[in-house]
Short mmCIF file of C-alpha atoms in Angstrom, two decimals:
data_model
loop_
_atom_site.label_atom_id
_atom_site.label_comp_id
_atom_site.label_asym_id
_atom_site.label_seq_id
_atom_site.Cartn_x
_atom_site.Cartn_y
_atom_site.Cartn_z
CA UNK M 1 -78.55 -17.65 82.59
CA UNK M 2 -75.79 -15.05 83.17
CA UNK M 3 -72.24 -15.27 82.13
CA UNK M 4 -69.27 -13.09 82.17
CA UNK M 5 -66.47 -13.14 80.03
CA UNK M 6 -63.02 -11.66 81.33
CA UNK M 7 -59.65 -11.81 79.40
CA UNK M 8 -56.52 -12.72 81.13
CA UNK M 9 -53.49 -11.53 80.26
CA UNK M 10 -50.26 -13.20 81.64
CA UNK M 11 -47.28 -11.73 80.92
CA UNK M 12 -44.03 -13.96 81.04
CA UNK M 13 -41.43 -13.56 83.41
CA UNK M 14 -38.69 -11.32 81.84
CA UNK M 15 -35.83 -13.24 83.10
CA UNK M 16 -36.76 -16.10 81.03
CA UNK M 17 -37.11 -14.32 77.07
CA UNK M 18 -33.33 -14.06 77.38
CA UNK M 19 -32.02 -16.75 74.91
CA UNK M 20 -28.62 -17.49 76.10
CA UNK M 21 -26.60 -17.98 72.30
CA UNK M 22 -22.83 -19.40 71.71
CA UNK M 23 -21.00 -17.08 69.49
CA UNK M 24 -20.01 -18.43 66.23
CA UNK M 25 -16.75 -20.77 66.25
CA UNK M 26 -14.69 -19.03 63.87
CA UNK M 27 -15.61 -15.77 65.35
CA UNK M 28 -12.01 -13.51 65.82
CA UNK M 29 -10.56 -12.43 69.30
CA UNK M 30 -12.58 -15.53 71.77
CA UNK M 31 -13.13 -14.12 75.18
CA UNK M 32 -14.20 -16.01 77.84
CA UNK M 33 -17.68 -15.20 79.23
CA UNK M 34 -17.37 -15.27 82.71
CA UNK M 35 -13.65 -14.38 84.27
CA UNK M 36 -12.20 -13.70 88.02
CA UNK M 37 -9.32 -13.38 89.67
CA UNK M 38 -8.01 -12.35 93.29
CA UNK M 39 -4.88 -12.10 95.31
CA UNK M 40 -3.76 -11.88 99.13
CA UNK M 41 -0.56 -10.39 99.92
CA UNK M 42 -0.74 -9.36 103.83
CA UNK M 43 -3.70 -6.95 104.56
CA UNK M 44 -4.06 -6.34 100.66
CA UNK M 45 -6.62 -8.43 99.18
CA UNK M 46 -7.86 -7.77 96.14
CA UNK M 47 -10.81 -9.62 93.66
CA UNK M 48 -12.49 -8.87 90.29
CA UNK M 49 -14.52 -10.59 87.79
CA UNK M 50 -16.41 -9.42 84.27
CA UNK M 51 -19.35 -10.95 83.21
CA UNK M 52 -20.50 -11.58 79.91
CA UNK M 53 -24.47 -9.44 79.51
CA UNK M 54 -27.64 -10.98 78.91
CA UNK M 55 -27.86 -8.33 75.92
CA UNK M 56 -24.52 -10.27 74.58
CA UNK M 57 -25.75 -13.74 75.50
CA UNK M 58 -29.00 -13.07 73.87
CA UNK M 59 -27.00 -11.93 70.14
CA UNK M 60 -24.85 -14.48 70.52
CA UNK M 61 -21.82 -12.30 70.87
CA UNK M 62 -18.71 -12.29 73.52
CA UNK M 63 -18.27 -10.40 76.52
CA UNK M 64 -16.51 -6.56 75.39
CA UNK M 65 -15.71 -5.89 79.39
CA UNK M 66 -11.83 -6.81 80.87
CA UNK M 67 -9.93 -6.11 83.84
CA UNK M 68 -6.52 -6.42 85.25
CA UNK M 69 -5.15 -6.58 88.86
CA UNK M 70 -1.44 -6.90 89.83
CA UNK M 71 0.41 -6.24 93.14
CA UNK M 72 4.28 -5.74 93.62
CA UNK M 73 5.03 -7.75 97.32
CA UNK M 74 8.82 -5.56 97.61
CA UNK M 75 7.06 -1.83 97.10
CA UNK M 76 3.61 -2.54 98.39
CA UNK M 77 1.74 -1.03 95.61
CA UNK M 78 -1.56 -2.64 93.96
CA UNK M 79 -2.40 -2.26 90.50
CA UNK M 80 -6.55 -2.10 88.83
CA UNK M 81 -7.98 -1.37 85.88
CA UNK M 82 -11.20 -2.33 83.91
CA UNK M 83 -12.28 -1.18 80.71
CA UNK M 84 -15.53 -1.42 78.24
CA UNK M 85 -15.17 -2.65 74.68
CA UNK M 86 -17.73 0.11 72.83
CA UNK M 87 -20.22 -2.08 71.56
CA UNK M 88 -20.45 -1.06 68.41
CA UNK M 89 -17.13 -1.41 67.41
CA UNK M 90 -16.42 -5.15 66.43
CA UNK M 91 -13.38 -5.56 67.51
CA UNK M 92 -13.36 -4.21 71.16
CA UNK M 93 -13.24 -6.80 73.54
CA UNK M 94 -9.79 -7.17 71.95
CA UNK M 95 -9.39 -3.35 72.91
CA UNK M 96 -10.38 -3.73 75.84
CA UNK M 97 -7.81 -6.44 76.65
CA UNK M 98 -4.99 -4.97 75.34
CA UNK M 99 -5.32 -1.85 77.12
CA UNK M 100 -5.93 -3.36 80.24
CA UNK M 101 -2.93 -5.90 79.92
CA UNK M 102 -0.55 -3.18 78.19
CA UNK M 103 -1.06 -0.43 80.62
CA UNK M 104 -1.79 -2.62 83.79
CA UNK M 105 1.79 -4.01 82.73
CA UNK M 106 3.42 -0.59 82.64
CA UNK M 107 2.35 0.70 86.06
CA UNK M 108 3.16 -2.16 87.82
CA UNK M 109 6.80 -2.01 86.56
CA UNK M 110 6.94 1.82 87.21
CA UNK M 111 5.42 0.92 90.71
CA UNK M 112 8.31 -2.03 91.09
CA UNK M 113 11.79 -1.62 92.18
CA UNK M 114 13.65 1.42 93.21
CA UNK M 115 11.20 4.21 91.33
CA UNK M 116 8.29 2.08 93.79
CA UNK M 117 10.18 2.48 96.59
CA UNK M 118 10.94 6.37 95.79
CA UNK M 119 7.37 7.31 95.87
CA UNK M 120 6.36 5.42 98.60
CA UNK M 121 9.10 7.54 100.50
CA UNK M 122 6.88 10.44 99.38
CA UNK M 123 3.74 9.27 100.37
CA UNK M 124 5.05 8.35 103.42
CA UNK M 125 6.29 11.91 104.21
CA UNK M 126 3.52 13.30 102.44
CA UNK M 127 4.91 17.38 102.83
CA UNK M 128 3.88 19.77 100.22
CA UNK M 129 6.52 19.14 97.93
CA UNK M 130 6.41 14.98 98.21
CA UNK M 131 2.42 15.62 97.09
CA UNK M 132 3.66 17.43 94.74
CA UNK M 133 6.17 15.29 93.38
CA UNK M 134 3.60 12.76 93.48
CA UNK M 135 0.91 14.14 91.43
CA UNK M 136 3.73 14.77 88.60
CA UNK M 137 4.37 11.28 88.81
CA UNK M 138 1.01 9.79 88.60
CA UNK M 139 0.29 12.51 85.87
CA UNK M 140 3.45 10.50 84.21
CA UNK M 141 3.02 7.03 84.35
CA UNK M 142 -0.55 7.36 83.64
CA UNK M 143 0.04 9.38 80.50
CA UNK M 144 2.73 6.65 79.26
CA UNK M 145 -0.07 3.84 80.41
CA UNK M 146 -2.33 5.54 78.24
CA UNK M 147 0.34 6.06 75.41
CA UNK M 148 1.31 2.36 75.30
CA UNK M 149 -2.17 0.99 75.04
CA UNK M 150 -3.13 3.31 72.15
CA UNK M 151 0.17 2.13 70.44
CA UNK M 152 -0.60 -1.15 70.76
CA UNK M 153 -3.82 -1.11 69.80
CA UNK M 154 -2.98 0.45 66.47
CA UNK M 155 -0.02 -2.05 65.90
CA UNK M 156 -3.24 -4.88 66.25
CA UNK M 157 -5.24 -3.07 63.81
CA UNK M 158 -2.84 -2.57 61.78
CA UNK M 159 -1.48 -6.72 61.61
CA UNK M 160 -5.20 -7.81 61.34
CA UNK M 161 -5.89 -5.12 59.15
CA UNK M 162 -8.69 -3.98 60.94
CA UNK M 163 -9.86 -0.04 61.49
CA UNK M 164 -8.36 0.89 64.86
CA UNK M 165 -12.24 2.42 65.86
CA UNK M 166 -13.21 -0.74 66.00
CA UNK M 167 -11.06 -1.40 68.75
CA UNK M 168 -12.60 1.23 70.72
CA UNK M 169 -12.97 0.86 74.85
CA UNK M 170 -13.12 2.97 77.52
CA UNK M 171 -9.97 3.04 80.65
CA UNK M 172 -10.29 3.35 84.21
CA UNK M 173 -7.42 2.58 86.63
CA UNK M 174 -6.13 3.01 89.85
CA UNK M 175 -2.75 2.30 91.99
CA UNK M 176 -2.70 2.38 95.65
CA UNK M 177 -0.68 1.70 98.49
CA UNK M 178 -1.63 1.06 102.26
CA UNK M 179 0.69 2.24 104.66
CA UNK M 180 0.14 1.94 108.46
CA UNK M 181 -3.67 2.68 108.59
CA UNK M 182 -3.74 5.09 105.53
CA UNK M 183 -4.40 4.46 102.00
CA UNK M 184 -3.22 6.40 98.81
CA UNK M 185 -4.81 5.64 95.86
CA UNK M 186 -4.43 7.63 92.31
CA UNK M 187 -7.15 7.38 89.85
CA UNK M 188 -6.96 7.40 85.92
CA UNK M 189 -11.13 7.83 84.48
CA UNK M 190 -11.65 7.93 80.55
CA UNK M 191 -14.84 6.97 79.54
CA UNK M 192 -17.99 5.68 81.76
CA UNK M 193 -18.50 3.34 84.51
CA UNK M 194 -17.02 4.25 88.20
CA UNK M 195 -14.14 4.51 90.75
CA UNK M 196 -15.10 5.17 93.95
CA UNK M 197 -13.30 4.96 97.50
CA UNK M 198 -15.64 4.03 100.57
CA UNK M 199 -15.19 4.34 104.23
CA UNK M 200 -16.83 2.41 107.26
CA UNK M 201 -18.53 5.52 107.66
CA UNK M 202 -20.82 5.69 104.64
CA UNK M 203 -18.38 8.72 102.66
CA UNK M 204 -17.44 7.82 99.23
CA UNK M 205 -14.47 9.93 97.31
CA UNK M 206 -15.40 9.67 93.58
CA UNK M 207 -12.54 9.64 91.78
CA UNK M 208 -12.55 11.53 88.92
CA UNK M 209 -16.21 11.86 86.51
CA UNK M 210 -17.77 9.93 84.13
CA UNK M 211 -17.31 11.25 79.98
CA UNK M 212 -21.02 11.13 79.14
CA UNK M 213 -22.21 12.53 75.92
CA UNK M 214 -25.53 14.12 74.21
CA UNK M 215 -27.34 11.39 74.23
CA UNK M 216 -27.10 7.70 76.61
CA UNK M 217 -24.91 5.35 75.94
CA UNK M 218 -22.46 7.60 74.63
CA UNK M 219 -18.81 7.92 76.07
CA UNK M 220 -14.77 8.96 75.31
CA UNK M 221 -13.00 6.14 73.90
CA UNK M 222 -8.86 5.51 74.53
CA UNK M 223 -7.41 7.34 71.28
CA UNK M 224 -4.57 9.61 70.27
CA UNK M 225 -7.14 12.67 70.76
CA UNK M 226 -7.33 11.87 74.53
CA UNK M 227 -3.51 11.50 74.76
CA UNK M 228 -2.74 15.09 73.22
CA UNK M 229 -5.86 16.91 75.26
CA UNK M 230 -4.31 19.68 77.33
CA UNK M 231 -6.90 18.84 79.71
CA UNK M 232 -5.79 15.37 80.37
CA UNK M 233 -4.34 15.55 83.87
CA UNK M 234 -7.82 16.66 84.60
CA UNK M 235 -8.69 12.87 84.36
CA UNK M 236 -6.39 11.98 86.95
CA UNK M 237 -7.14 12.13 90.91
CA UNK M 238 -5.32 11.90 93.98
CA UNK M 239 -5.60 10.84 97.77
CA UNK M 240 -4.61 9.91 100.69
CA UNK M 241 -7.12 9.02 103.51
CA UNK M 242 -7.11 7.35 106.86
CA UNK M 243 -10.76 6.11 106.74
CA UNK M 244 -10.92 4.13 103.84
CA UNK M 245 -12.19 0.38 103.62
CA UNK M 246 -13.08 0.01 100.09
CA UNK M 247 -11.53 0.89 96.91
CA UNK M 248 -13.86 -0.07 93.57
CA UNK M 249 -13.72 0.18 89.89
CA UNK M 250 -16.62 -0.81 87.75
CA UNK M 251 -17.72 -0.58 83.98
CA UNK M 252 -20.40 1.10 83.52
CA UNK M 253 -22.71 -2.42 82.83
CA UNK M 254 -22.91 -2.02 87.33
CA UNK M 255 -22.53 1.82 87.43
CA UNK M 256 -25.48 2.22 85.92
CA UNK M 257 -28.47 0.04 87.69
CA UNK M 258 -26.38 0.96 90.97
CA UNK M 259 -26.45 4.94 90.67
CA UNK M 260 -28.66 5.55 87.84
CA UNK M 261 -27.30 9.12 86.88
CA UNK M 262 -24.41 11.29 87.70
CA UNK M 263 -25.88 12.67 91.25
CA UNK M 264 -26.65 9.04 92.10
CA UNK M 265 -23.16 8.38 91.38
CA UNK M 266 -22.14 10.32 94.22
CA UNK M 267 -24.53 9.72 96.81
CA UNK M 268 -22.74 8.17 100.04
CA UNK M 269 -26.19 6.07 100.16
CA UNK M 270 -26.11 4.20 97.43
CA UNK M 271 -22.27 3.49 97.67
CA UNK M 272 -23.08 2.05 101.30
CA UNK M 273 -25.73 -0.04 99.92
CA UNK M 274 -23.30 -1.57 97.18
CA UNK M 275 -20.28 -2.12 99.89
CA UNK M 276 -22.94 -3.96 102.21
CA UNK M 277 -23.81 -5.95 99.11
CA UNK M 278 -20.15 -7.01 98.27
CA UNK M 279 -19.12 -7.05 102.14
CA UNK M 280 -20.43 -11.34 102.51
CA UNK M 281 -19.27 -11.40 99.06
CA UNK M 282 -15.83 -10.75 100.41
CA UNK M 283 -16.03 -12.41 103.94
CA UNK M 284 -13.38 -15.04 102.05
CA UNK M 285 -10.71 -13.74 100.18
CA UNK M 286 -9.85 -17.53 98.70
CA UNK M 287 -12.95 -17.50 96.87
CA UNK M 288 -14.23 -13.73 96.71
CA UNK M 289 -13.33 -13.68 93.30
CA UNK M 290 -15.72 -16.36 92.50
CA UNK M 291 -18.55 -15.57 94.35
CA UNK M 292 -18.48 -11.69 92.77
CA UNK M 293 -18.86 -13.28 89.33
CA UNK M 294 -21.95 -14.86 90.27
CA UNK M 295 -22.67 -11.51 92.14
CA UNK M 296 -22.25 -9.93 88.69
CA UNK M 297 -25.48 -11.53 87.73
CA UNK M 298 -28.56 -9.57 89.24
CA UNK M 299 -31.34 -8.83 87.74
CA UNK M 300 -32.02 -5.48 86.49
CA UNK M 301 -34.41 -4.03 84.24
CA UNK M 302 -33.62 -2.38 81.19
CA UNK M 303 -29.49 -2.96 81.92
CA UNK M 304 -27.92 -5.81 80.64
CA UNK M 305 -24.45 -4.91 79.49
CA UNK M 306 -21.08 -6.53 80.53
CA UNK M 307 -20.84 -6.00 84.10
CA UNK M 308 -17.32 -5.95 85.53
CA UNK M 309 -15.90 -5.02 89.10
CA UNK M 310 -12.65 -4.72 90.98
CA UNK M 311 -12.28 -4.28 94.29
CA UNK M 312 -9.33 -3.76 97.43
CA UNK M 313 -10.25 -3.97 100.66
#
């Protein structure tokens, strides 16, 4: 009599180790863990939503990720921005919040009114010295954006007592305004994640580059240091282009199993791939914003941050 012994060895399905944990009541700064939003003014539509990890849900901790979008129906302008609480600092989904709030606030009431009006005149005309005059404004109003949210930041850390590190989050925003069949769009990047302008033909503009560091994981956080940089206009971008569709901002929780590394970032390929993705996403403004939060929750291996997106189109 033969017999042959074999061992089996069946290995669970990842998706279903994740534990999904409620953080503690009395935990500071609650955050919801899903959140979305859209808007339709004319041809502008515009949806986001952030989405609390599987990493967070697992630790029983609250989403760090935030975003803001505003637009201003008498200029035309639209206003995004999404940011990263650093996940080592405790308090930084509260960072993240107030940046996005404070400074999102700010450029929409710079973009409002006559001074909106004034630069859409030069974007308009867009001669040498209106792109100039442009540029010096962006470089402006994104430098005060950035000012604001750092002081108001320190003014929470310093009522809750709190080190203002542990506030720490990453910035990336945009403005734009359509006019006729063009877009302008200026870009403000500190820290990871992406901002990236797509056309129907597969190009992507990358706005600005990613602040990556020795090792992964590591970024620039919003601080006075950043502020006072001589090199800090260097973070800013702008354009004007007649074949754009798409304008996106991400953290880096759907940068990074999207592109993988910095030359991924900028391949018109994988951009293409993520704008067919979002395009039945997106077929209904009304509930776009809905249906990207549950878009927010692919699988991916090995990345399971905070995802958060915001996107015009």
């Amino acid at each position: 009599k033969c017999e042959t012994k074999q061992l089996f060895i069946i290995n669970p399905d990842p998706r279903s180790l994740w534990k999904v944990v409620e953080p503690p009541t009395d935990a500071p700064y609650p955050k919801s863990h899903l959140d979305a939003a859209g808007l339709v003014r004319g041809d502008i539509r515009i949806a986001a939503a952030s989405r609390r990890g599987r990493s967070h849900e697992h630790a029983g901790s609250f989403r760090d990720d935030d975003f803001y979008i505003n637009h201003c129906q008498e200029t035309g302008w639209s206003v995004m921005l999404v940011a990263d609480g650093a996940g080592s600092a405790v308090n930084s989904r509260e960072g993240s919040r107030i940046a996005v709030k404070t400074a999102g606030d700010y450029l929409l009431n710079q973009l409002s009114g006559v001074k909106g009006v004034h630069l859409k005149q030069h974007i308009t005309a867009w001669e040498g010295s209106d792109q100039q005059a442009t540029i010096n404004a962006m470089l402006h109003h994104f430098k005060q954006a950035a000012t604001l949210a750092v002081n108001s930041i320190q003014n929470e850390a310093i009522c809750a007592e709190q080190p203002v590190k542990s506030y720490s989050t990453t910035l990336l925003a945009t403005v734009a305004l359509r006019t006729d069949n063009e877009l302008f769009a200026a870009a403000f990047w500190l820290g990871d994640g992406a901002i990236g302008a797509h056309s129907p033909s597969g190009k992507v503009r990358i706005l600005g580059n990613p602040d990556s560091g020795e090792y992964a994981g590591q970024t620039r956080f919003l601080d006075q240091s950043i502020i006072a940089d001589p090199s800090f206009s260097g973070r800013i971008s702008v354009g004007k282009w007649n074949d754009v569709s798409h304008l996106i901002l991400m953290t880096d929780g759907v940068s990074d199993p999207l592109f993988e590394t910095d030359n991924g970032l900028r391949s018109d390929e994988k951009w293409t791939r993520l704008v067919d993705e979002l395009n039945p996403v997106l077929t209904d403004a009304s509930i776009a914003p809905e249906r990207l939060g549950d878009w927010l929750n692919f699988f991916s291996t090995g990345n399971h941050d905070d995802r958060t997106i915001a996107v015009l189109w």
